[in-house]
Tab-separated table of C-alpha atoms in Angstrom:
chain	number	residue	atom	x	y	z
A	1	MET	CA	202.255	110.188	178.434
A	2	PRO	CA	198.873	108.587	179.032
A	3	TYR	CA	197.606	109.987	175.664
A	4	PHE	CA	200.695	108.655	173.937
A	5	ALA	CA	200.154	105.118	175.228
A	6	LYS	CA	196.499	105.197	174.252
A	7	LEU	CA	197.754	106.188	170.676
A	8	LEU	CA	200.139	103.587	170.441
A	9	LEU	CA	197.243	101.097	171.642
A	10	LEU	CA	194.873	102.387	169.030
A	11	ILE	CA	197.577	101.917	166.231
A	12	PHE	CA	198.289	98.430	167.461
A	13	CYS	CA	194.749	97.424	167.087
A	14	LEU	CA	194.310	98.823	163.670
A	15	VAL	CA	197.328	96.906	162.497
A	16	VAL	CA	195.907	93.657	164.152
A	17	LEU	CA	192.369	94.080	162.411
A	18	VAL	CA	194.180	94.703	159.123
A	19	GLU	CA	196.190	91.583	159.239
A	20	SER	CA	193.364	89.424	160.183
A	21	ARG	CA	191.438	90.626	157.108
A	22	LYS	CA	194.371	90.184	154.860
A	23	HIS	CA	194.627	86.595	156.204
A	24	ARG	CA	190.801	85.593	155.686
A	25	ARG	CA	190.969	87.191	152.177
A	26	ARG	CA	193.902	84.718	151.230
A	27	ARG	CA	192.310	81.773	152.697
A	28	TRP	CA	189.342	82.612	150.730
A	29	THR	CA	190.770	83.394	147.482
A	30	SER	CA	193.268	80.207	147.623
A	31	HIS	CA	190.048	77.936	147.743
A	32	PRO	CA	189.630	76.079	144.327
A	33	ASP	CA	186.110	76.900	143.543
A	34	VAL	CA	186.953	80.885	143.971
A	35	GLN	CA	190.001	80.319	141.785
A	36	ARG	CA	187.848	78.804	139.101
A	37	ALA	CA	185.202	81.223	138.951
A	38	SER	CA	187.794	84.042	139.168
A	39	HIS	CA	189.547	82.444	135.915
A	40	ILE	CA	186.006	82.315	134.169
A	41	PHE	CA	185.303	85.587	135.025
A	42	LYS	CA	188.565	86.874	133.516
A	43	LYS	CA	188.043	84.774	130.313
A	44	ASN	CA	184.656	85.825	129.666
A	45	HIS	CA	185.302	89.502	130.384
A	46	ASP	CA	182.282	91.442	128.995
A	47	LEU	CA	183.724	93.761	126.188
A	48	THR	CA	180.277	95.520	125.725
A	49	LYS	CA	181.326	97.525	128.700
A	50	ALA	CA	184.214	99.095	126.826
A	51	TRP	CA	182.240	99.005	123.486
A	52	LYS	CA	178.899	100.300	125.108
A	53	GLY	CA	177.129	102.417	122.199
A	54	LYS	CA	180.394	101.983	119.926
A	55	THR	CA	179.494	98.922	117.763
A	56	GLU	CA	177.950	101.029	114.793
A	57	GLN	CA	180.728	103.340	115.186
A	58	LEU	CA	183.228	100.576	114.864
A	59	LEU	CA	181.763	99.207	111.897
A	60	ARG	CA	181.067	102.902	110.629
A	61	VAL	CA	177.451	102.149	109.830
A	62	ASP	CA	176.246	105.647	109.921
A	63	GLU	CA	179.255	106.989	107.814
A	64	HIS	CA	177.935	105.118	104.721
A	65	ASP	CA	174.961	104.707	102.532
A	66	PHE	CA	174.192	100.973	102.637
A	67	THR	CA	171.254	101.459	100.428
A	68	MET	CA	173.844	101.047	97.588
A	69	ARG	CA	175.737	97.763	96.910
A	70	PRO	CA	179.516	97.669	97.693
A	71	ALA	CA	181.733	99.235	95.138
A	72	PHE	CA	178.749	100.839	93.512
A	73	GLY	CA	179.337	102.025	89.903
A	74	GLY	CA	182.108	99.649	89.490
A	75	PRO	CA	182.314	95.901	88.511
A	76	ALA	CA	179.829	93.371	89.635
A	77	ILE	CA	180.287	92.387	93.299
A	78	PRO	CA	180.787	88.526	93.573
A	79	VAL	CA	178.628	87.034	96.247
A	80	GLY	CA	179.228	83.298	97.039
A	81	VAL	CA	176.500	80.880	97.974
A	82	ASP	CA	176.637	77.601	99.851
A	83	VAL	CA	173.595	75.542	101.256
A	84	GLN	CA	173.000	73.011	103.904
A	85	VAL	CA	169.887	71.072	103.338
A	86	GLU	CA	168.369	70.070	106.844
A	87	SER	CA	165.272	68.360	105.703
A	88	LEU	CA	163.208	67.462	102.546
A	89	ASP	CA	159.952	67.753	104.367
A	90	SER	CA	157.219	66.503	101.601
A	91	ILE	CA	156.655	65.956	97.945
A	92	SER	CA	153.118	66.469	96.718
A	93	GLU	CA	152.168	64.810	93.510
A	94	VAL	CA	148.775	66.543	93.354
A	95	ASP	CA	150.158	70.106	93.804
A	96	MET	CA	153.400	69.301	92.089
A	97	ASP	CA	155.614	70.830	94.784
A	98	PHE	CA	158.062	70.042	97.556
A	99	THR	CA	159.023	71.478	100.797
A	100	MET	CA	162.579	72.047	102.173
A	101	THR	CA	164.342	73.415	105.009
A	102	LEU	CA	167.771	74.546	104.538
A	103	TYR	CA	170.559	76.886	105.781
A	104	LEU	CA	171.338	79.513	103.280
A	105	ARG	CA	174.595	81.351	103.477
A	106	HIS	CA	176.146	84.110	101.521
A	107	TYR	CA	179.601	85.495	101.350
A	108	TRP	CA	180.764	88.765	99.948
A	109	LYS	CA	183.209	91.492	100.749
A	110	ASP	CA	181.983	95.025	101.840
A	111	GLU	CA	184.987	97.271	102.769
A	112	ARG	CA	182.722	99.814	104.223
A	113	LEU	CA	182.308	97.245	107.287
A	114	SER	CA	186.154	96.972	107.822
A	115	PHE	CA	187.412	97.668	111.298
A	116	PRO	CA	190.621	97.643	113.212
A	117	SER	CA	191.566	94.637	115.040
A	118	THR	CA	194.736	93.359	116.811
A	119	ASN	CA	193.769	89.811	117.014
A	120	ASN	CA	192.224	89.535	113.366
A	121	LYS	CA	189.019	87.934	115.079
A	122	SER	CA	185.377	88.353	113.594
A	123	MET	CA	182.464	89.873	115.303
A	124	THR	CA	179.068	88.008	115.464
A	125	PHE	CA	175.744	89.692	115.285
A	126	ASP	CA	172.098	88.683	114.952
A	127	GLY	CA	169.420	89.927	112.842
A	128	ARG	CA	168.932	93.237	114.126
A	129	LEU	CA	172.346	94.668	112.299
A	130	VAL	CA	171.202	93.054	108.958
A	131	LYS	CA	168.360	95.777	108.680
A	132	LYS	CA	171.069	98.461	108.765
A	133	ILE	CA	173.627	97.409	106.162
A	134	TRP	CA	173.652	95.969	102.534
A	135	VAL	CA	172.787	92.203	102.193
A	136	PRO	CA	172.274	90.374	98.729
A	137	ASP	CA	168.619	90.293	97.606
A	138	VAL	CA	168.463	86.724	96.886
A	139	PHE	CA	165.055	85.059	96.261
A	140	PHE	CA	163.581	81.613	95.345
A	141	VAL	CA	162.437	81.333	91.768
A	142	HIS	CA	159.002	79.504	91.366
A	143	SER	CA	158.527	79.325	95.092
A	144	LYS	CA	154.959	79.287	96.610
A	145	ARG	CA	155.529	79.862	100.060
A	146	SER	CA	158.776	80.569	102.110
A	147	PHE	CA	159.546	82.115	105.487
A	148	ILE	CA	162.483	82.608	107.826
A	149	HIS	CA	162.109	80.628	111.317
A	150	ASP	CA	161.831	83.123	114.061
A	151	THR	CA	161.451	80.659	117.083
A	152	THR	CA	162.732	81.825	119.550
A	153	THR	CA	164.254	84.552	117.698
A	154	ASP	CA	164.867	85.321	114.031
A	155	ASN	CA	167.217	82.460	112.742
A	156	ILE	CA	169.517	85.049	111.306
A	157	MET	CA	173.478	85.254	111.838
A	158	LEU	CA	175.783	88.152	110.500
A	159	ARG	CA	179.570	87.365	110.993
A	160	VAL	CA	181.958	90.595	110.129
A	161	PHE	CA	185.676	90.044	109.778
A	162	PRO	CA	188.255	92.877	109.980
A	163	ASP	CA	188.890	93.219	106.401
A	164	GLY	CA	185.333	93.454	105.516
A	165	HIS	CA	184.487	89.911	104.415
A	166	VAL	CA	180.920	89.084	105.718
A	167	LEU	CA	179.070	85.743	106.111
A	168	TYR	CA	175.332	86.108	106.168
A	169	SER	CA	173.282	83.048	107.183
A	170	MET	CA	169.758	82.068	107.602
A	171	ARG	CA	167.370	79.225	108.083
A	172	VAL	CA	164.700	79.124	105.502
A	173	THR	CA	161.801	76.786	104.876
A	174	VAL	CA	160.769	76.978	101.281
A	175	THR	CA	157.973	75.394	99.318
A	176	ALA	CA	158.682	75.386	95.424
A	177	MET	CA	157.212	74.167	92.022
A	178	CYS	CA	158.441	70.840	90.757
A	179	ASN	CA	157.338	69.864	87.225
A	180	MET	CA	156.744	66.081	87.456
A	181	ASP	CA	156.342	63.583	84.713
A	182	PHE	CA	153.815	60.782	85.541
A	183	SER	CA	154.061	58.643	82.378
A	184	HIS	CA	155.984	55.871	84.249
A	185	PHE	CA	154.082	56.349	87.624
A	186	PRO	CA	154.365	54.561	90.110
A	187	LEU	CA	157.748	53.251	88.569
A	188	ASP	CA	158.985	56.859	87.961
A	189	SER	CA	161.940	59.064	88.921
A	190	GLN	CA	161.476	62.569	89.491
A	191	THR	CA	164.078	65.387	89.487
A	192	CYS	CA	163.369	68.772	91.175
A	193	SER	CA	165.133	72.018	91.525
A	194	LEU	CA	165.343	74.873	93.853
A	195	GLU	CA	166.385	78.087	92.064
A	196	LEU	CA	168.096	81.062	93.708
A	197	GLU	CA	168.519	84.396	91.944
A	198	SER	CA	168.915	88.114	92.700
A	199	TYR	CA	165.821	89.962	92.210
A	200	ALA	CA	167.184	93.610	91.518
A	201	TYR	CA	170.912	93.410	90.526
A	202	THR	CA	171.610	91.841	87.045
A	203	ASP	CA	174.968	90.178	86.212
A	204	GLU	CA	176.367	93.570	85.658
A	205	ASP	CA	175.738	94.256	89.418
A	206	LEU	CA	175.932	91.009	91.200
A	207	MET	CA	177.516	87.674	90.383
A	208	LEU	CA	176.240	84.927	92.123
A	209	TYR	CA	178.228	81.799	92.255
A	210	TRP	CA	178.606	78.554	94.171
A	211	LYS	CA	181.280	79.345	96.598
A	212	ASN	CA	182.977	75.615	96.483
A	213	GLY	CA	181.446	74.015	93.363
A	214	ASN	CA	179.533	70.959	94.123
A	215	GLU	CA	180.961	70.957	97.655
A	216	SER	CA	178.939	73.850	98.534
A	217	LEU	CA	175.807	71.864	99.030
A	218	LYS	CA	175.749	69.629	101.969
A	219	THR	CA	172.945	67.399	103.185
A	220	ASP	CA	171.835	65.633	106.458
A	221	GLU	CA	172.631	62.150	106.215
A	222	LYS	CA	169.201	61.402	107.906
A	223	ILE	CA	167.016	62.900	105.265
A	224	SER	CA	164.523	60.353	104.064
A	225	LEU	CA	161.051	60.098	102.544
A	226	SER	CA	158.372	57.752	102.923
A	227	GLN	CA	157.814	57.146	99.209
A	228	PHE	CA	160.798	58.357	97.554
A	229	LEU	CA	164.571	57.240	97.617
A	230	ILE	CA	166.880	60.212	97.505
A	231	GLN	CA	169.423	59.354	94.709
A	232	LYS	CA	171.583	62.605	94.680
A	233	PHE	CA	171.967	66.108	95.229
A	234	HIS	CA	173.996	68.278	92.788
A	235	THR	CA	174.439	71.984	91.739
A	236	THR	CA	174.292	73.773	88.461
A	237	SER	CA	174.310	77.492	87.428
A	238	ARG	CA	173.288	79.530	84.261
A	239	LEU	CA	172.035	82.698	83.220
A	240	ALA	CA	168.501	83.881	83.063
A	241	PHE	CA	167.064	86.283	80.641
A	242	TYR	CA	164.099	88.695	81.355
A	243	SER	CA	163.044	90.807	78.378
A	244	SER	CA	162.339	93.949	80.429
A	245	THR	CA	165.226	93.747	82.735
A	246	GLY	CA	168.080	91.760	81.546
A	247	TRP	CA	170.404	88.965	82.402
A	248	TYR	CA	170.641	87.538	85.827
A	249	ASN	CA	172.802	84.826	87.544
A	250	ARG	CA	170.670	81.751	88.454
A	251	LEU	CA	171.822	79.015	91.008
A	252	TYR	CA	170.079	75.524	90.842
A	253	ILE	CA	170.072	73.008	93.656
A	254	ASN	CA	168.916	69.644	91.860
A	255	PHE	CA	168.031	66.477	93.436
A	256	THR	CA	166.543	63.108	91.918
A	257	LEU	CA	163.929	61.111	93.543
A	258	ARG	CA	163.064	57.420	92.731
A	259	ARG	CA	159.587	56.106	94.124
A	260	HIS	CA	159.448	53.248	96.376
A	261	ILE	CA	157.373	50.691	94.510
A	262	PHE	CA	156.555	48.365	97.381
A	263	PHE	CA	153.866	50.342	98.774
A	264	PHE	CA	152.187	50.220	95.489
A	265	LEU	CA	152.660	46.674	94.858
A	266	LEU	CA	150.683	46.233	98.170
A	267	GLN	CA	147.881	48.543	97.614
A	268	THR	CA	147.352	48.510	93.645
A	269	TYR	CA	149.026	45.779	91.773
A	270	PHE	CA	148.346	42.746	94.041
A	271	PRO	CA	144.741	43.683	94.719
A	272	ALA	CA	144.040	44.153	90.769
A	273	THR	CA	145.714	40.933	90.101
A	274	LEU	CA	143.895	38.961	92.661
A	275	MET	CA	140.771	40.546	91.248
A	276	VAL	CA	141.668	39.236	87.663
A	277	MET	CA	142.382	35.679	89.214
A	278	LEU	CA	139.228	35.733	91.101
A	279	SER	CA	137.229	36.289	87.825
A	280	TRP	CA	138.623	33.074	86.532
A	281	VAL	CA	137.085	31.239	89.135
A	282	SER	CA	133.641	31.483	87.298
A	283	PHE	CA	135.327	29.263	84.590
A	284	TRP	CA	135.302	26.138	87.018
A	285	ILE	CA	131.608	26.866	88.077
A	286	ASP	CA	128.743	24.811	86.460
A	287	ARG	CA	127.209	27.033	83.579
A	288	ARG	CA	123.684	26.250	85.141
A	289	ALA	CA	124.577	28.174	88.329
A	290	VAL	CA	123.725	31.568	86.870
A	291	PRO	CA	123.396	33.455	90.117
A	292	ALA	CA	126.973	32.375	91.267
A	293	ARG	CA	128.675	33.198	87.957
A	294	VAL	CA	126.875	36.508	87.470
A	295	SER	CA	127.207	37.817	91.137
A	296	LEU	CA	131.012	36.771	90.950
A	297	GLY	CA	131.558	38.623	87.645
A	298	ILE	CA	129.823	41.916	88.952
A	299	THR	CA	131.583	41.832	92.094
A	300	THR	CA	135.143	41.616	90.544
A	301	VAL	CA	133.835	44.455	87.918
A	302	LEU	CA	132.913	46.943	90.560
A	303	THR	CA	136.073	46.018	92.883
A	304	MET	CA	138.348	46.845	89.942
A	305	SER	CA	136.491	50.118	89.305
A	306	THR	CA	137.037	51.002	93.024
A	307	ILE	CA	140.807	50.494	92.730
A	308	ILE	CA	140.849	52.656	89.659
A	309	THR	CA	138.933	55.341	91.190
A	310	GLY	CA	141.093	55.217	94.239
A	311	VAL	CA	144.437	55.511	92.329
A	312	ASN	CA	143.250	58.385	90.438
A	313	ALA	CA	141.815	60.316	93.440
A	314	SER	CA	145.341	60.720	94.858
A	315	MET	CA	147.075	61.845	91.459
A	316	PRO	CA	146.911	65.145	89.540
A	317	ARG	CA	144.357	65.151	86.456
A	318	VAL	CA	147.024	64.882	83.613
A	319	SER	CA	146.226	64.428	80.278
A	320	TYR	CA	148.183	61.320	79.501
A	321	ILE	CA	148.312	57.866	80.247
A	322	LYS	CA	150.255	56.643	83.140
A	323	ALA	CA	151.888	53.186	83.748
A	324	VAL	CA	149.636	52.309	86.488
A	325	ASP	CA	146.632	53.042	84.212
A	326	ILE	CA	147.700	50.768	81.650
A	327	TYR	CA	147.976	48.072	84.395
A	328	LEU	CA	144.677	48.722	85.654
A	329	TRP	CA	142.655	49.090	82.603
A	330	VAL	CA	144.052	45.960	80.993
A	331	SER	CA	143.134	44.043	84.333
A	332	PHE	CA	139.699	45.596	84.273
A	333	VAL	CA	139.447	44.354	80.663
A	334	PHE	CA	140.124	40.847	81.635
A	335	VAL	CA	137.655	41.102	84.381
A	336	PHE	CA	135.092	42.437	81.955
A	337	LEU	CA	135.854	39.747	79.442
A	338	SER	CA	135.207	36.929	81.928
A	339	VAL	CA	131.782	38.189	82.551
A	340	LEU	CA	131.290	38.403	78.643
A	341	GLU	CA	132.405	34.851	78.513
A	342	TYR	CA	129.755	33.575	80.752
A	343	ALA	CA	127.234	35.603	78.629
A	344	ALA	CA	128.484	33.879	75.603
A	345	VAL	CA	128.346	30.258	77.416
A	346	ASN	CA	124.594	31.134	78.546
A	347	TYR	CA	123.418	32.287	75.051
A	348	LEU	CA	125.015	29.432	73.510
A	349	THR	CA	123.381	26.961	75.697
A	350	THR	CA	120.114	28.572	75.489
A	351	VAL	CA	120.141	28.287	71.683
A	352	GLN	CA	121.166	24.552	71.915
A	353	GLU	CA	118.403	23.741	74.218
A	354	ARG	CA	115.896	25.785	71.961
A	355	LYS	CA	116.894	23.636	68.731
A	356	GLU	CA	116.760	20.415	70.893
A	357	ARG	CA	113.098	21.251	72.228
A	358	LYS	CA	112.060	21.858	68.384
A	359	LEU	CA	113.497	18.878	67.476
A	360	ARG	CA	111.749	16.771	70.185
A	361	GLU	CA	108.603	18.413	69.436
A	362	ARG	CA	108.887	17.626	65.818
A	363	PHE	CA	109.234	13.747	66.426
A	364	SER	CA	106.789	13.788	69.354
A	365	CYS	CA	104.078	15.362	66.840
A	366	SER	CA	104.892	13.006	63.830
A	367	CYS	CA	105.335	9.814	65.877
A	368	GLY	CA	102.627	10.224	68.487
A	369	ILE	CA	105.133	9.398	71.363
A	370	PRO	CA	103.807	9.876	74.992
A	371	HIS	CA	104.826	12.946	76.645
A	372	SER	CA	106.466	11.179	79.583
A	373	LYS	CA	108.726	9.223	77.275
A	374	THR	CA	109.565	12.150	74.900
A	375	MET	CA	111.193	13.865	77.934
A	376	MET	CA	114.236	11.507	77.220
A	377	LEU	CA	115.366	13.982	74.350
A	378	ASP	CA	116.151	16.568	77.065
A	379	GLY	CA	119.678	17.524	77.508
A	380	ASN	CA	119.373	16.906	81.242
A	381	TYR	CA	119.023	13.183	80.940
A	382	SER	CA	122.172	11.071	80.721
A	383	GLU	CA	122.980	8.182	78.429
A	384	SER	CA	122.010	5.577	81.172
A	385	ASP	CA	118.376	6.995	81.465
A	386	ALA	CA	118.138	6.752	77.828
A	387	ASN	CA	119.448	3.102	77.859
A	388	SER	CA	116.738	2.307	80.457
A	389	LEU	CA	114.164	2.314	77.880
A	390	ALA	CA	115.831	-0.836	76.271
A	391	GLY	CA	114.167	-2.878	79.295
A	392	TYR	CA	110.848	-2.347	78.048
A	393	THR	CA	109.417	-5.817	76.761
A	394	ARG	CA	107.017	-6.358	73.958
A	395	ASN	CA	104.451	-7.212	76.374
A	396	GLN	CA	104.403	-4.062	77.595
A	397	MET	CA	104.415	-2.260	74.291
A	398	ALA	CA	102.823	-2.623	70.901
A	399	PRO	CA	104.815	-3.154	67.907
A	400	GLU	CA	104.456	0.446	66.719
A	401	GLU	CA	105.052	1.807	70.211
A	402	GLU	CA	108.517	-0.291	70.247
A	403	LYS	CA	109.514	1.355	66.930
A	404	GLN	CA	109.002	4.686	68.323
A	405	GLU	CA	110.701	4.010	71.608
A	406	LYS	CA	113.836	2.666	69.582
A	407	MET	CA	113.615	5.749	67.912
A	408	VAL	CA	113.669	8.097	70.968
A	409	VAL	CA	116.658	5.922	72.451
A	410	HIS	CA	118.583	6.457	69.068
A	411	LEU	CA	118.034	10.264	69.017
A	412	ALA	CA	119.089	10.289	72.857
A	413	MET	CA	122.293	8.529	72.210
A	414	SER	CA	123.161	10.365	68.786
A	415	ASN	CA	124.437	13.518	70.611
A	416	GLU	CA	127.660	11.716	71.905
A	417	SER	CA	128.249	8.509	69.836
A	418	ASN	CA	127.023	8.920	66.285
A	419	SER	CA	128.514	11.954	64.279
A	420	SER	CA	126.892	11.013	60.908
A	421	ARG	CA	123.416	10.935	62.327
A	422	LYS	CA	124.095	14.131	64.216
A	423	ARG	CA	124.944	15.920	61.034
A	424	GLY	CA	121.863	14.563	59.349
A	425	LEU	CA	119.341	15.709	62.233
A	426	LYS	CA	121.299	18.876	63.616
A	427	GLY	CA	123.332	19.913	60.864
A	428	HIS	CA	122.137	23.693	61.059
A	429	VAL	CA	123.569	23.862	64.604
A	430	GLY	CA	127.068	24.666	63.736
A	431	LEU	CA	130.493	23.712	64.744
A	432	ARG	CA	131.338	21.216	67.548
A	433	ILE	CA	132.287	24.206	70.052
A	434	MET	CA	128.792	25.779	69.544
A	435	GLN	CA	127.231	22.275	70.462
A	436	ASN	CA	129.250	21.653	73.635
A	437	THR	CA	129.265	24.913	75.303
A	438	HIS	CA	131.591	23.288	78.077
A	439	ALA	CA	134.473	23.724	75.734
A	440	ILE	CA	134.274	27.603	75.872
A	441	ASP	CA	135.083	27.273	79.630
A	442	LYS	CA	137.614	24.626	79.017
A	443	TYR	CA	139.676	27.049	76.585
A	444	SER	CA	139.206	30.018	78.701
A	445	ARG	CA	140.855	28.094	81.526
A	446	LEU	CA	143.991	28.219	79.466
A	447	ILE	CA	143.767	31.423	77.198
A	448	PHE	CA	142.832	33.779	80.077
A	449	PRO	CA	145.726	33.002	82.499
A	450	GLY	CA	148.197	32.683	79.692
A	451	THR	CA	147.420	35.988	78.013
A	452	TYR	CA	147.687	37.824	81.396
A	453	ILE	CA	150.840	36.611	82.207
A	454	PHE	CA	152.102	37.371	78.936
A	455	PHE	CA	150.880	40.831	79.456
A	456	ASN	CA	152.685	41.110	82.730
A	457	LEU	CA	155.969	39.878	81.212
A	458	ILE	CA	155.801	42.810	78.798
A	459	TYR	CA	154.487	45.248	81.284
A	460	TRP	CA	157.310	44.988	83.836
A	461	SER	CA	160.058	44.536	81.181
A	462	VAL	CA	158.972	47.919	79.671
A	463	PHE	CA	158.628	50.078	82.901
A	464	SER	CA	160.939	48.523	85.133
């Protein structure tokens, strides 16, 4: 009897312990955070535990030879392509190339990768499986450098659908050649192309095509360049022929760029125009101020040479004339002509003074005029200085000397008042413009600006 009582007591204690544990468990599982965690665990159940070591068997990778294309020996396999341009990194005029980062995607069907599925969901893999199956061997024609991004891992994605359709995507940066025409630089537009083609498979084995036509090319709205305005992107395709291997399908990503002109207006056109206008200042400087006019002319010529050298240093050495070359060299010619204009003025002034000196010496020798009074023939004296000779009285001068003095006054005044006597004494000097060298500066003040404005009207109407 005592043993039976002890047994009942033991059973009762076990029942109480079990019930208390069930009660605590119900309270813990009823908590909201525990219920939410349980739901997430059920939703994200790790299927790799059920498929551990079975992925390749599910895709039957080991059962096929993936070194050969799908449907080997049959018709060409169609491979659709679409591209999303992430950024247009740089355009180099010197190297004639561009750098672009893009997402390149391929679509094709390989029945060898089909697998049974009850929910028709696809499976996504990274770049490790790409090395074990067949993928299109697409490369960039005329590319100089290209690479697949590998931070933090290879930027490659493979998505396989139950019926064997495959999506293969990668993130690529490529630097490709772009043949540019600089005949209208910097008022030019450039069209560059990124070309895709299969390296090994001809059009009989692989048919590349844009998956959705022009809609196959997507661009980021934030794409911008410092010197260019991106006008449009579009796609084209055609066949490319190689004499040794045959015909290949080639896809083109074409984009048109128009150069921003404002930068070159500030850095090239405005400085060149200001130098030309600065060279015209010498037309308002006295012709006797030789250092001022010569130094101004040399300074503007050297500045124009520096501008031309700076522009050509950032451009490829092309064998044809660019639009900016026409403007800069015409501006250089205008600056150089302003220097030659003063050379002509100075030369004609020297010739005129030499002839006046000879004429003065001739009359001083024949008439015996004192040296102090013959200086009145110099062109540096004014008419009022010559008229001052009329103030001499007969008491101060002998009759013969008075005649000589009147002759001096008459010769000094004849340069501006009496044209008939001027032709008699200086008929060998030439035209009026040759006698009065100030007229060259006067005409240059109108001819130089008018001609330069006319040139600018023609230039901007042709190249704009």
